[in-house]
């Protein structure tokens, strides 16, 4: 760059902010779920899938954050793989809960519940898609991680 200041640390900052927001979101989702289970007779499959989803997503995001600080050529490929896994886990577990809700006669699910699941899917897939495109297309990423030799 003309000023000699790389914009890459700002990208890491944005990624970190999004990461922190996802952690806070996962904590809020877990808190909401525990509240719902304490109040009503919702099946424990929801608790198990929510906790599993949160643990997997948070683990992947923490692993990605660690990878980003390492300046290795394979880092972008690993981050892209983890982002794909994040989207896949979200889709599978949300769909599992939605399918289960159709067969659970012990509780009546509102349309707000289904909207919440769809928003969760859309948000995580969009997050993974945006960052995957960035890590695949960015010359700055390729230069920083040594994929492009000058």
CSV table of N, CA, C and O in Angstrom, one decimal, residues 50-143:
chain,number,residue,atom,x,y,z
A,50,UNK,N,-28.7,-28.2,20.6
A,50,UNK,CA,-28.2,-26.8,20.7
A,50,UNK,C,-26.8,-26.8,21.4
A,50,UNK,O,-25.9,-26.0,20.9
A,51,UNK,N,-26.6,-27.5,22.4
A,51,UNK,CA,-25.3,-27.5,23.1
A,51,UNK,C,-24.3,-28.1,22.1
A,51,UNK,O,-23.2,-27.5,22.0
A,52,UNK,N,-24.6,-29.2,21.4
A,52,UNK,CA,-23.6,-29.8,20.5
A,52,UNK,C,-23.3,-28.8,19.4
A,52,UNK,O,-22.1,-28.6,19.0
A,53,UNK,N,-24.3,-28.1,18.8
A,53,UNK,CA,-24.1,-27.1,17.8
A,53,UNK,C,-23.2,-26.0,18.3
A,53,UNK,O,-22.2,-25.6,17.7
A,54,UNK,N,-23.5,-25.4,19.5
A,54,UNK,CA,-22.7,-24.3,20.1
A,54,UNK,C,-21.3,-24.8,20.3
A,54,UNK,O,-20.3,-24.0,20.0
A,55,UNK,N,-21.1,-25.9,20.9
A,55,UNK,CA,-19.7,-26.4,21.1
A,55,UNK,C,-18.9,-26.6,19.8
A,55,UNK,O,-17.8,-26.2,19.7
A,56,UNK,N,-19.5,-27.2,18.8
A,56,UNK,CA,-18.8,-27.4,17.6
A,56,UNK,C,-18.5,-26.0,16.9
A,56,UNK,O,-17.4,-25.8,16.5
A,57,UNK,N,-19.5,-25.2,16.8
A,57,UNK,CA,-19.2,-23.9,16.2
A,57,UNK,C,-18.2,-23.0,16.9
A,57,UNK,O,-17.3,-22.5,16.3
A,58,UNK,N,-18.3,-23.0,18.2
A,58,UNK,CA,-17.3,-22.2,19.0
A,58,UNK,C,-15.9,-22.8,18.9
A,58,UNK,O,-14.9,-22.1,18.8
A,59,UNK,N,-15.8,-24.1,18.9
A,59,UNK,CA,-14.5,-24.8,18.7
A,59,UNK,C,-13.9,-24.5,17.3
A,59,UNK,O,-12.7,-24.2,17.2
A,60,UNK,N,-14.7,-24.5,16.3
A,60,UNK,CA,-14.3,-24.2,15.0
A,60,UNK,C,-13.8,-22.7,14.9
A,60,UNK,O,-12.8,-22.4,14.3
A,61,UNK,N,-14.6,-21.8,15.5
A,61,UNK,CA,-14.2,-20.4,15.4
A,61,UNK,C,-12.9,-20.1,16.2
A,61,UNK,O,-12.1,-19.3,15.8
A,62,UNK,N,-12.8,-20.8,17.4
A,62,UNK,CA,-11.6,-20.6,18.1
A,62,UNK,C,-10.4,-21.1,17.4
A,62,UNK,O,-9.3,-20.5,17.3
A,63,UNK,N,-10.5,-22.3,16.8
A,63,UNK,CA,-9.5,-22.9,15.9
A,63,UNK,C,-9.1,-22.0,14.8
A,63,UNK,O,-8.0,-21.8,14.5
A,64,UNK,N,-10.1,-21.4,14.1
A,64,UNK,CA,-9.9,-20.5,13.0
A,64,UNK,C,-9.1,-19.3,13.5
A,64,UNK,O,-8.2,-18.8,12.8
A,65,UNK,N,-9.5,-18.7,14.6
A,65,UNK,CA,-8.8,-17.5,15.2
A,65,UNK,C,-7.3,-17.9,15.4
A,65,UNK,O,-6.4,-17.1,15.1
A,66,UNK,N,-7.1,-19.1,16.0
A,66,UNK,CA,-5.7,-19.5,16.2
A,66,UNK,C,-4.9,-19.6,14.9
A,66,UNK,O,-3.8,-19.2,14.7
A,67,UNK,N,-5.6,-20.3,13.9
A,67,UNK,CA,-5.0,-20.4,12.6
A,67,UNK,C,-4.6,-19.1,11.9
A,67,UNK,O,-3.6,-19.0,11.3
A,68,UNK,N,-5.5,-18.1,12.1
A,68,UNK,CA,-5.3,-16.8,11.4
A,68,UNK,C,-4.0,-16.1,11.9
A,68,UNK,O,-3.4,-15.4,11.2
A,69,UNK,N,-3.6,-16.4,13.2
A,69,UNK,CA,-2.4,-15.8,13.7
A,69,UNK,C,-1.2,-16.5,13.2
A,69,UNK,O,-0.1,-15.9,13.3
A,70,UNK,N,-1.3,-17.7,12.8
A,70,UNK,CA,-0.2,-18.4,12.2
A,70,UNK,C,0.0,-18.1,10.8
A,70,UNK,O,-1.0,-18.1,10.0
A,71,UNK,N,1.2,-17.8,10.4
A,71,UNK,CA,1.4,-17.4,9.0
A,71,UNK,C,1.9,-18.6,8.2
A,71,UNK,O,3.1,-18.7,7.9
A,72,UNK,N,1.0,-19.5,7.9
A,72,UNK,CA,1.3,-20.7,7.1
A,72,UNK,C,0.5,-20.7,5.9
A,72,UNK,O,-0.6,-20.2,5.8
A,73,UNK,N,1.1,-21.3,4.8
A,73,UNK,CA,0.5,-21.3,3.5
A,73,UNK,C,-0.8,-22.1,3.5
A,73,UNK,O,-1.8,-21.7,2.8
A,74,UNK,N,-1.0,-23.1,4.4
A,74,UNK,CA,-2.2,-23.9,4.4
A,74,UNK,C,-3.3,-23.3,5.2
A,74,UNK,O,-4.5,-23.8,5.2
A,75,UNK,N,-3.1,-22.2,5.9
A,75,UNK,CA,-4.1,-21.6,6.7
A,75,UNK,C,-5.4,-21.2,6.0
A,75,UNK,O,-6.5,-21.6,6.5
A,76,UNK,N,-5.3,-20.5,4.8
A,76,UNK,CA,-6.6,-20.2,4.2
A,76,UNK,C,-7.4,-21.4,3.8
A,76,UNK,O,-8.7,-21.4,4.0
A,77,UNK,N,-6.8,-22.5,3.4
A,77,UNK,CA,-7.5,-23.7,3.1
A,77,UNK,C,-8.2,-24.3,4.3
A,77,UNK,O,-9.3,-24.8,4.3
A,78,UNK,N,-7.5,-24.3,5.4
A,78,UNK,CA,-8.0,-24.9,6.7
A,78,UNK,C,-9.2,-24.0,7.2
A,78,UNK,O,-10.2,-24.5,7.6
A,79,UNK,N,-9.0,-22.7,7.1
A,79,UNK,CA,-10.1,-21.8,7.5
A,79,UNK,C,-11.4,-22.0,6.6
A,79,UNK,O,-12.5,-22.1,7.1
A,80,UNK,N,-11.2,-22.1,5.3
A,80,UNK,CA,-12.3,-22.4,4.4
A,80,UNK,C,-13.0,-23.7,4.7
A,80,UNK,O,-14.2,-23.8,4.8
A,81,UNK,N,-12.2,-24.8,5.0
A,81,UNK,CA,-12.7,-26.1,5.4
A,81,UNK,C,-13.6,-25.9,6.7
A,81,UNK,O,-14.7,-26.5,6.8
A,82,UNK,N,-13.0,-25.2,7.6
A,82,UNK,CA,-13.7,-25.1,8.9
A,82,UNK,C,-15.0,-24.2,8.7
A,82,UNK,O,-16.0,-24.5,9.4
A,83,UNK,N,-15.0,-23.2,7.9
A,83,UNK,CA,-16.2,-22.4,7.6
A,83,UNK,C,-17.3,-23.3,6.9
A,83,UNK,O,-18.4,-23.2,7.3
A,84,UNK,N,-16.8,-24.2,6.0
A,84,UNK,CA,-17.8,-25.1,5.4
A,84,UNK,C,-18.4,-26.0,6.4
A,84,UNK,O,-19.6,-26.3,6.4
A,85,UNK,N,-17.6,-26.5,7.3
A,85,UNK,CA,-18.1,-27.4,8.4
A,85,UNK,C,-19.0,-26.7,9.3
A,85,UNK,O,-20.0,-27.2,9.7
A,86,UNK,N,-18.7,-25.4,9.6
A,86,UNK,CA,-19.6,-24.6,10.4
A,86,UNK,C,-21.0,-24.5,9.8
A,86,UNK,O,-22.0,-24.7,10.5
A,87,UNK,N,-21.1,-24.2,8.5
A,87,UNK,CA,-22.3,-24.1,7.8
A,87,UNK,C,-23.0,-25.5,7.8
A,87,UNK,O,-24.3,-25.5,8.0
A,88,UNK,N,-22.3,-26.5,7.5
A,88,UNK,CA,-22.9,-27.8,7.4
A,88,UNK,C,-23.5,-28.3,8.8
A,88,UNK,O,-24.6,-28.8,8.8
A,89,UNK,N,-22.7,-28.1,9.8
A,89,UNK,CA,-23.2,-28.4,11.2
A,89,UNK,C,-24.5,-27.7,11.5
A,89,UNK,O,-25.5,-28.2,12.0
A,90,UNK,N,-24.5,-26.4,11.2
A,90,UNK,CA,-25.7,-25.6,11.5
A,90,UNK,C,-26.9,-26.1,10.7
A,90,UNK,O,-28.0,-26.3,11.3
A,91,UNK,N,-26.7,-26.4,9.4
A,91,UNK,CA,-27.8,-26.9,8.6
A,91,UNK,C,-28.3,-28.2,9.1
A,91,UNK,O,-29.6,-28.4,9.3
A,92,UNK,N,-27.5,-29.1,9.4
A,92,UNK,CA,-27.9,-30.5,9.8
A,92,UNK,C,-28.6,-30.4,11.1
A,92,UNK,O,-29.7,-31.0,11.3
A,93,UNK,N,-28.0,-29.8,12.1
A,93,UNK,CA,-28.6,-29.8,13.4
A,93,UNK,C,-29.9,-29.0,13.5
A,93,UNK,O,-30.9,-29.3,14.2
A,94,UNK,N,-30.0,-27.8,12.8
A,94,UNK,CA,-31.2,-27.1,12.7
A,94,UNK,C,-32.3,-27.9,12.0
A,94,UNK,O,-33.5,-27.9,12.5
A,95,UNK,N,-32.0,-28.5,10.9
A,95,UNK,CA,-33.0,-29.4,10.2
A,95,UNK,C,-33.4,-30.5,11.1
A,95,UNK,O,-34.6,-30.9,11.1
A,96,UNK,N,-32.5,-31.1,11.8
A,96,UNK,CA,-32.8,-32.2,12.7
A,96,UNK,C,-33.9,-31.7,13.8
A,96,UNK,O,-34.9,-32.4,14.0
A,97,UNK,N,-33.7,-30.5,14.3
A,97,UNK,CA,-34.6,-30.0,15.3
A,97,UNK,C,-36.0,-29.7,14.6
A,97,UNK,O,-37.0,-30.0,15.2
A,98,UNK,N,-35.9,-29.2,13.4
A,98,UNK,CA,-37.2,-28.8,12.7
A,98,UNK,C,-38.0,-30.1,12.4
A,98,UNK,O,-39.2,-30.2,12.7
A,99,UNK,N,-37.3,-31.1,11.9
A,99,UNK,CA,-37.9,-32.4,11.6
A,99,UNK,C,-38.5,-33.0,12.9
A,99,UNK,O,-39.6,-33.5,12.9
A,100,UNK,N,-37.7,-33.0,13.9
A,100,UNK,CA,-38.2,-33.6,15.2
A,100,UNK,C,-39.4,-32.9,15.7
A,100,UNK,O,-40.3,-33.5,16.2
A,101,UNK,N,-39.5,-31.5,15.5
A,101,UNK,CA,-40.6,-30.8,16.0
A,101,UNK,C,-41.9,-31.2,15.3
A,101,UNK,O,-43.0,-31.1,15.9
A,102,UNK,N,-41.8,-31.7,14.1
A,102,UNK,CA,-43.1,-32.2,13.4
A,102,UNK,C,-43.6,-33.4,14.1
A,102,UNK,O,-44.8,-33.7,14.0
A,103,UNK,N,-42.8,-34.2,14.7
A,103,UNK,CA,-43.2,-35.5,15.3
A,103,UNK,C,-43.4,-35.4,16.8
A,103,UNK,O,-43.8,-36.4,17.4
A,104,UNK,N,-43.0,-34.3,17.4
A,104,UNK,CA,-43.1,-34.1,18.9
A,104,UNK,C,-44.5,-33.6,19.2
A,104,UNK,O,-44.9,-32.5,19.0
A,105,UNK,N,-45.4,-34.5,19.7
A,105,UNK,CA,-46.7,-34.2,20.0
A,105,UNK,C,-46.9,-33.6,21.4
A,105,UNK,O,-47.9,-33.1,21.8
A,106,UNK,N,-45.8,-33.5,22.2
A,106,UNK,CA,-45.9,-33.0,23.6
A,106,UNK,C,-45.8,-31.5,23.7
A,106,UNK,O,-46.0,-31.0,24.7
A,107,UNK,N,-45.5,-30.9,22.5
A,107,UNK,CA,-45.3,-29.4,22.6
A,107,UNK,C,-45.8,-28.8,21.2
A,107,UNK,O,-45.5,-29.4,20.2
A,108,UNK,N,-46.4,-27.7,21.3
A,108,UNK,CA,-46.8,-27.0,20.0
A,108,UNK,C,-45.8,-25.9,19.7
A,108,UNK,O,-45.5,-25.0,20.5
A,109,UNK,N,-45.2,-26.1,18.5
A,109,UNK,CA,-44.1,-25.1,18.1
A,109,UNK,C,-44.7,-24.0,17.3
A,109,UNK,O,-45.5,-24.2,16.4
A,110,UNK,N,-44.3,-22.8,17.7
A,110,UNK,CA,-44.8,-21.6,17.0
A,110,UNK,C,-44.0,-21.3,15.7
A,110,UNK,O,-42.9,-21.9,15.5
A,111,UNK,N,-44.6,-20.5,14.9
A,111,UNK,CA,-43.9,-20.1,13.7
A,111,UNK,C,-42.6,-19.3,14.0
A,111,UNK,O,-41.6,-19.3,13.2
A,112,UNK,N,-42.6,-18.6,15.2
A,112,UNK,CA,-41.4,-17.9,15.6
A,112,UNK,C,-40.2,-18.9,15.8
A,112,UNK,O,-39.1,-18.6,15.5
A,113,UNK,N,-40.5,-20.1,16.3
A,113,UNK,CA,-39.5,-21.1,16.5
A,113,UNK,C,-38.8,-21.5,15.1
A,113,UNK,O,-37.6,-21.5,15.0
A,114,UNK,N,-39.7,-21.7,14.1
A,114,UNK,CA,-39.2,-22.1,12.8
A,114,UNK,C,-38.4,-20.9,12.2
A,114,UNK,O,-37.4,-21.1,11.5
A,115,UNK,N,-38.9,-19.7,12.4
A,115,UNK,CA,-38.2,-18.5,11.9
A,115,UNK,C,-36.8,-18.4,12.5
A,115,UNK,O,-35.8,-18.1,11.9
A,116,UNK,N,-36.7,-18.7,13.8
A,116,UNK,CA,-35.5,-18.6,14.5
A,116,UNK,C,-34.5,-19.6,14.0
A,116,UNK,O,-33.3,-19.3,13.8
A,117,UNK,N,-34.9,-20.8,13.7
A,117,UNK,CA,-34.0,-21.8,13.2
A,117,UNK,C,-33.6,-21.4,11.8
A,117,UNK,O,-32.4,-21.6,11.4
A,118,UNK,N,-34.5,-20.9,10.9
A,118,UNK,CA,-34.1,-20.5,9.6
A,118,UNK,C,-33.1,-19.3,9.6
A,118,UNK,O,-32.2,-19.3,8.8
A,119,UNK,N,-33.3,-18.4,10.5
A,119,UNK,CA,-32.4,-17.2,10.7
A,119,UNK,C,-31.0,-17.7,11.1
A,119,UNK,O,-30.0,-17.3,10.6
A,120,UNK,N,-31.0,-18.7,12.0
A,120,UNK,CA,-29.7,-19.3,12.4
A,120,UNK,C,-29.0,-19.9,11.2
A,120,UNK,O,-27.8,-19.7,11.0
A,121,UNK,N,-29.7,-20.7,10.4
A,121,UNK,CA,-29.1,-21.3,9.2
A,121,UNK,C,-28.6,-20.2,8.3
A,121,UNK,O,-27.5,-20.3,7.8
A,122,UNK,N,-29.5,-19.3,8.0
A,122,UNK,CA,-29.1,-18.2,7.0
A,122,UNK,C,-27.9,-17.4,7.5
A,122,UNK,O,-26.9,-17.2,6.7
A,123,UNK,N,-27.9,-17.0,8.8
A,123,UNK,CA,-26.8,-16.2,9.3
A,123,UNK,C,-25.5,-17.0,9.2
A,123,UNK,O,-24.5,-16.4,8.8
A,124,UNK,N,-25.4,-18.2,9.7
A,124,UNK,CA,-24.2,-19.0,9.6
A,124,UNK,C,-23.7,-19.3,8.2
A,124,UNK,O,-22.5,-19.4,8.0
A,125,UNK,N,-24.7,-19.6,7.4
A,125,UNK,CA,-24.3,-19.9,6.0
A,125,UNK,C,-23.8,-18.7,5.3
A,125,UNK,O,-22.8,-18.7,4.6
A,126,UNK,N,-24.4,-17.5,5.5
A,126,UNK,CA,-23.9,-16.3,5.0
A,126,UNK,C,-22.6,-15.9,5.5
A,126,UNK,O,-21.7,-15.5,4.8
A,127,UNK,N,-22.4,-16.1,6.8
A,127,UNK,CA,-21.1,-15.8,7.5
A,127,UNK,C,-20.0,-16.7,6.8
A,127,UNK,O,-18.9,-16.2,6.4
A,128,UNK,N,-20.3,-18.0,6.6
A,128,UNK,CA,-19.3,-18.9,6.0
A,128,UNK,C,-19.0,-18.5,4.6
A,128,UNK,O,-17.9,-18.5,4.1
A,129,UNK,N,-20.1,-18.1,3.8
A,129,UNK,CA,-19.9,-17.8,2.4
A,129,UNK,C,-19.1,-16.5,2.2
A,129,UNK,O,-18.2,-16.5,1.4
A,130,UNK,N,-19.4,-15.5,3.0
A,130,UNK,CA,-18.6,-14.2,2.9
A,130,UNK,C,-17.1,-14.5,3.1
A,130,UNK,O,-16.3,-14.0,2.4
A,131,UNK,N,-16.9,-15.1,4.2
A,131,UNK,CA,-15.4,-15.3,4.6
A,131,UNK,C,-14.8,-16.3,3.7
A,131,UNK,O,-13.6,-16.2,3.4
A,132,UNK,N,-15.5,-17.3,3.2
A,132,UNK,CA,-14.9,-18.2,2.2
A,132,UNK,C,-14.5,-17.5,0.9
A,132,UNK,O,-13.4,-17.7,0.4
A,133,UNK,N,-15.4,-16.6,0.4
A,133,UNK,CA,-15.1,-15.9,-0.8
A,133,UNK,C,-13.9,-15.0,-0.5
A,133,UNK,O,-13.0,-14.9,-1.4
A,134,UNK,N,-13.8,-14.4,0.6
A,134,UNK,CA,-12.7,-13.5,0.9
A,134,UNK,C,-11.4,-14.3,0.9
A,134,UNK,O,-10.4,-13.9,0.3
A,135,UNK,N,-11.4,-15.4,1.6
A,135,UNK,CA,-10.1,-16.2,1.7
A,135,UNK,C,-9.8,-16.9,0.4
A,135,UNK,O,-8.6,-17.2,0.2
A,136,UNK,N,-10.7,-17.1,-0.5
A,136,UNK,CA,-10.4,-17.6,-1.8
A,136,UNK,C,-9.9,-16.6,-2.8
A,136,UNK,O,-9.0,-16.8,-3.6
A,137,UNK,N,-10.5,-15.4,-2.8
A,137,UNK,CA,-10.3,-14.4,-3.8
A,137,UNK,C,-9.2,-13.3,-3.5
A,137,UNK,O,-8.7,-12.7,-4.4
A,138,UNK,N,-9.0,-13.1,-2.2
A,138,UNK,CA,-8.2,-12.0,-1.8
A,138,UNK,C,-6.7,-12.2,-2.1
A,138,UNK,O,-6.1,-13.2,-1.7
A,139,UNK,N,-6.1,-11.3,-2.8
A,139,UNK,CA,-4.7,-11.3,-3.1
A,139,UNK,C,-3.9,-11.0,-1.8
A,139,UNK,O,-2.9,-11.6,-1.6
A,140,UNK,N,-4.5,-10.1,-1.0
A,140,UNK,CA,-3.9,-9.8,0.3
A,140,UNK,C,-3.7,-11.0,1.1
A,140,UNK,O,-2.6,-11.3,1.7
A,141,UNK,N,-4.7,-11.9,1.2
A,141,UNK,CA,-4.6,-13.1,2.0
A,141,UNK,C,-3.6,-14.0,1.4
A,141,UNK,O,-2.7,-14.6,2.1
A,142,UNK,N,-3.6,-14.1,0.0
A,142,UNK,CA,-2.6,-15.0,-0.6
A,142,UNK,C,-1.2,-14.5,-0.4
A,142,UNK,O,-0.3,-15.3,-0.2
A,143,UNK,N,-1.0,-13.2,-0.5
A,143,UNK,CA,0.4,-12.6,-0.2
A,143,UNK,C,0.8,-12.8,1.3
A,143,UNK,O,1.9,-13.2,1.6
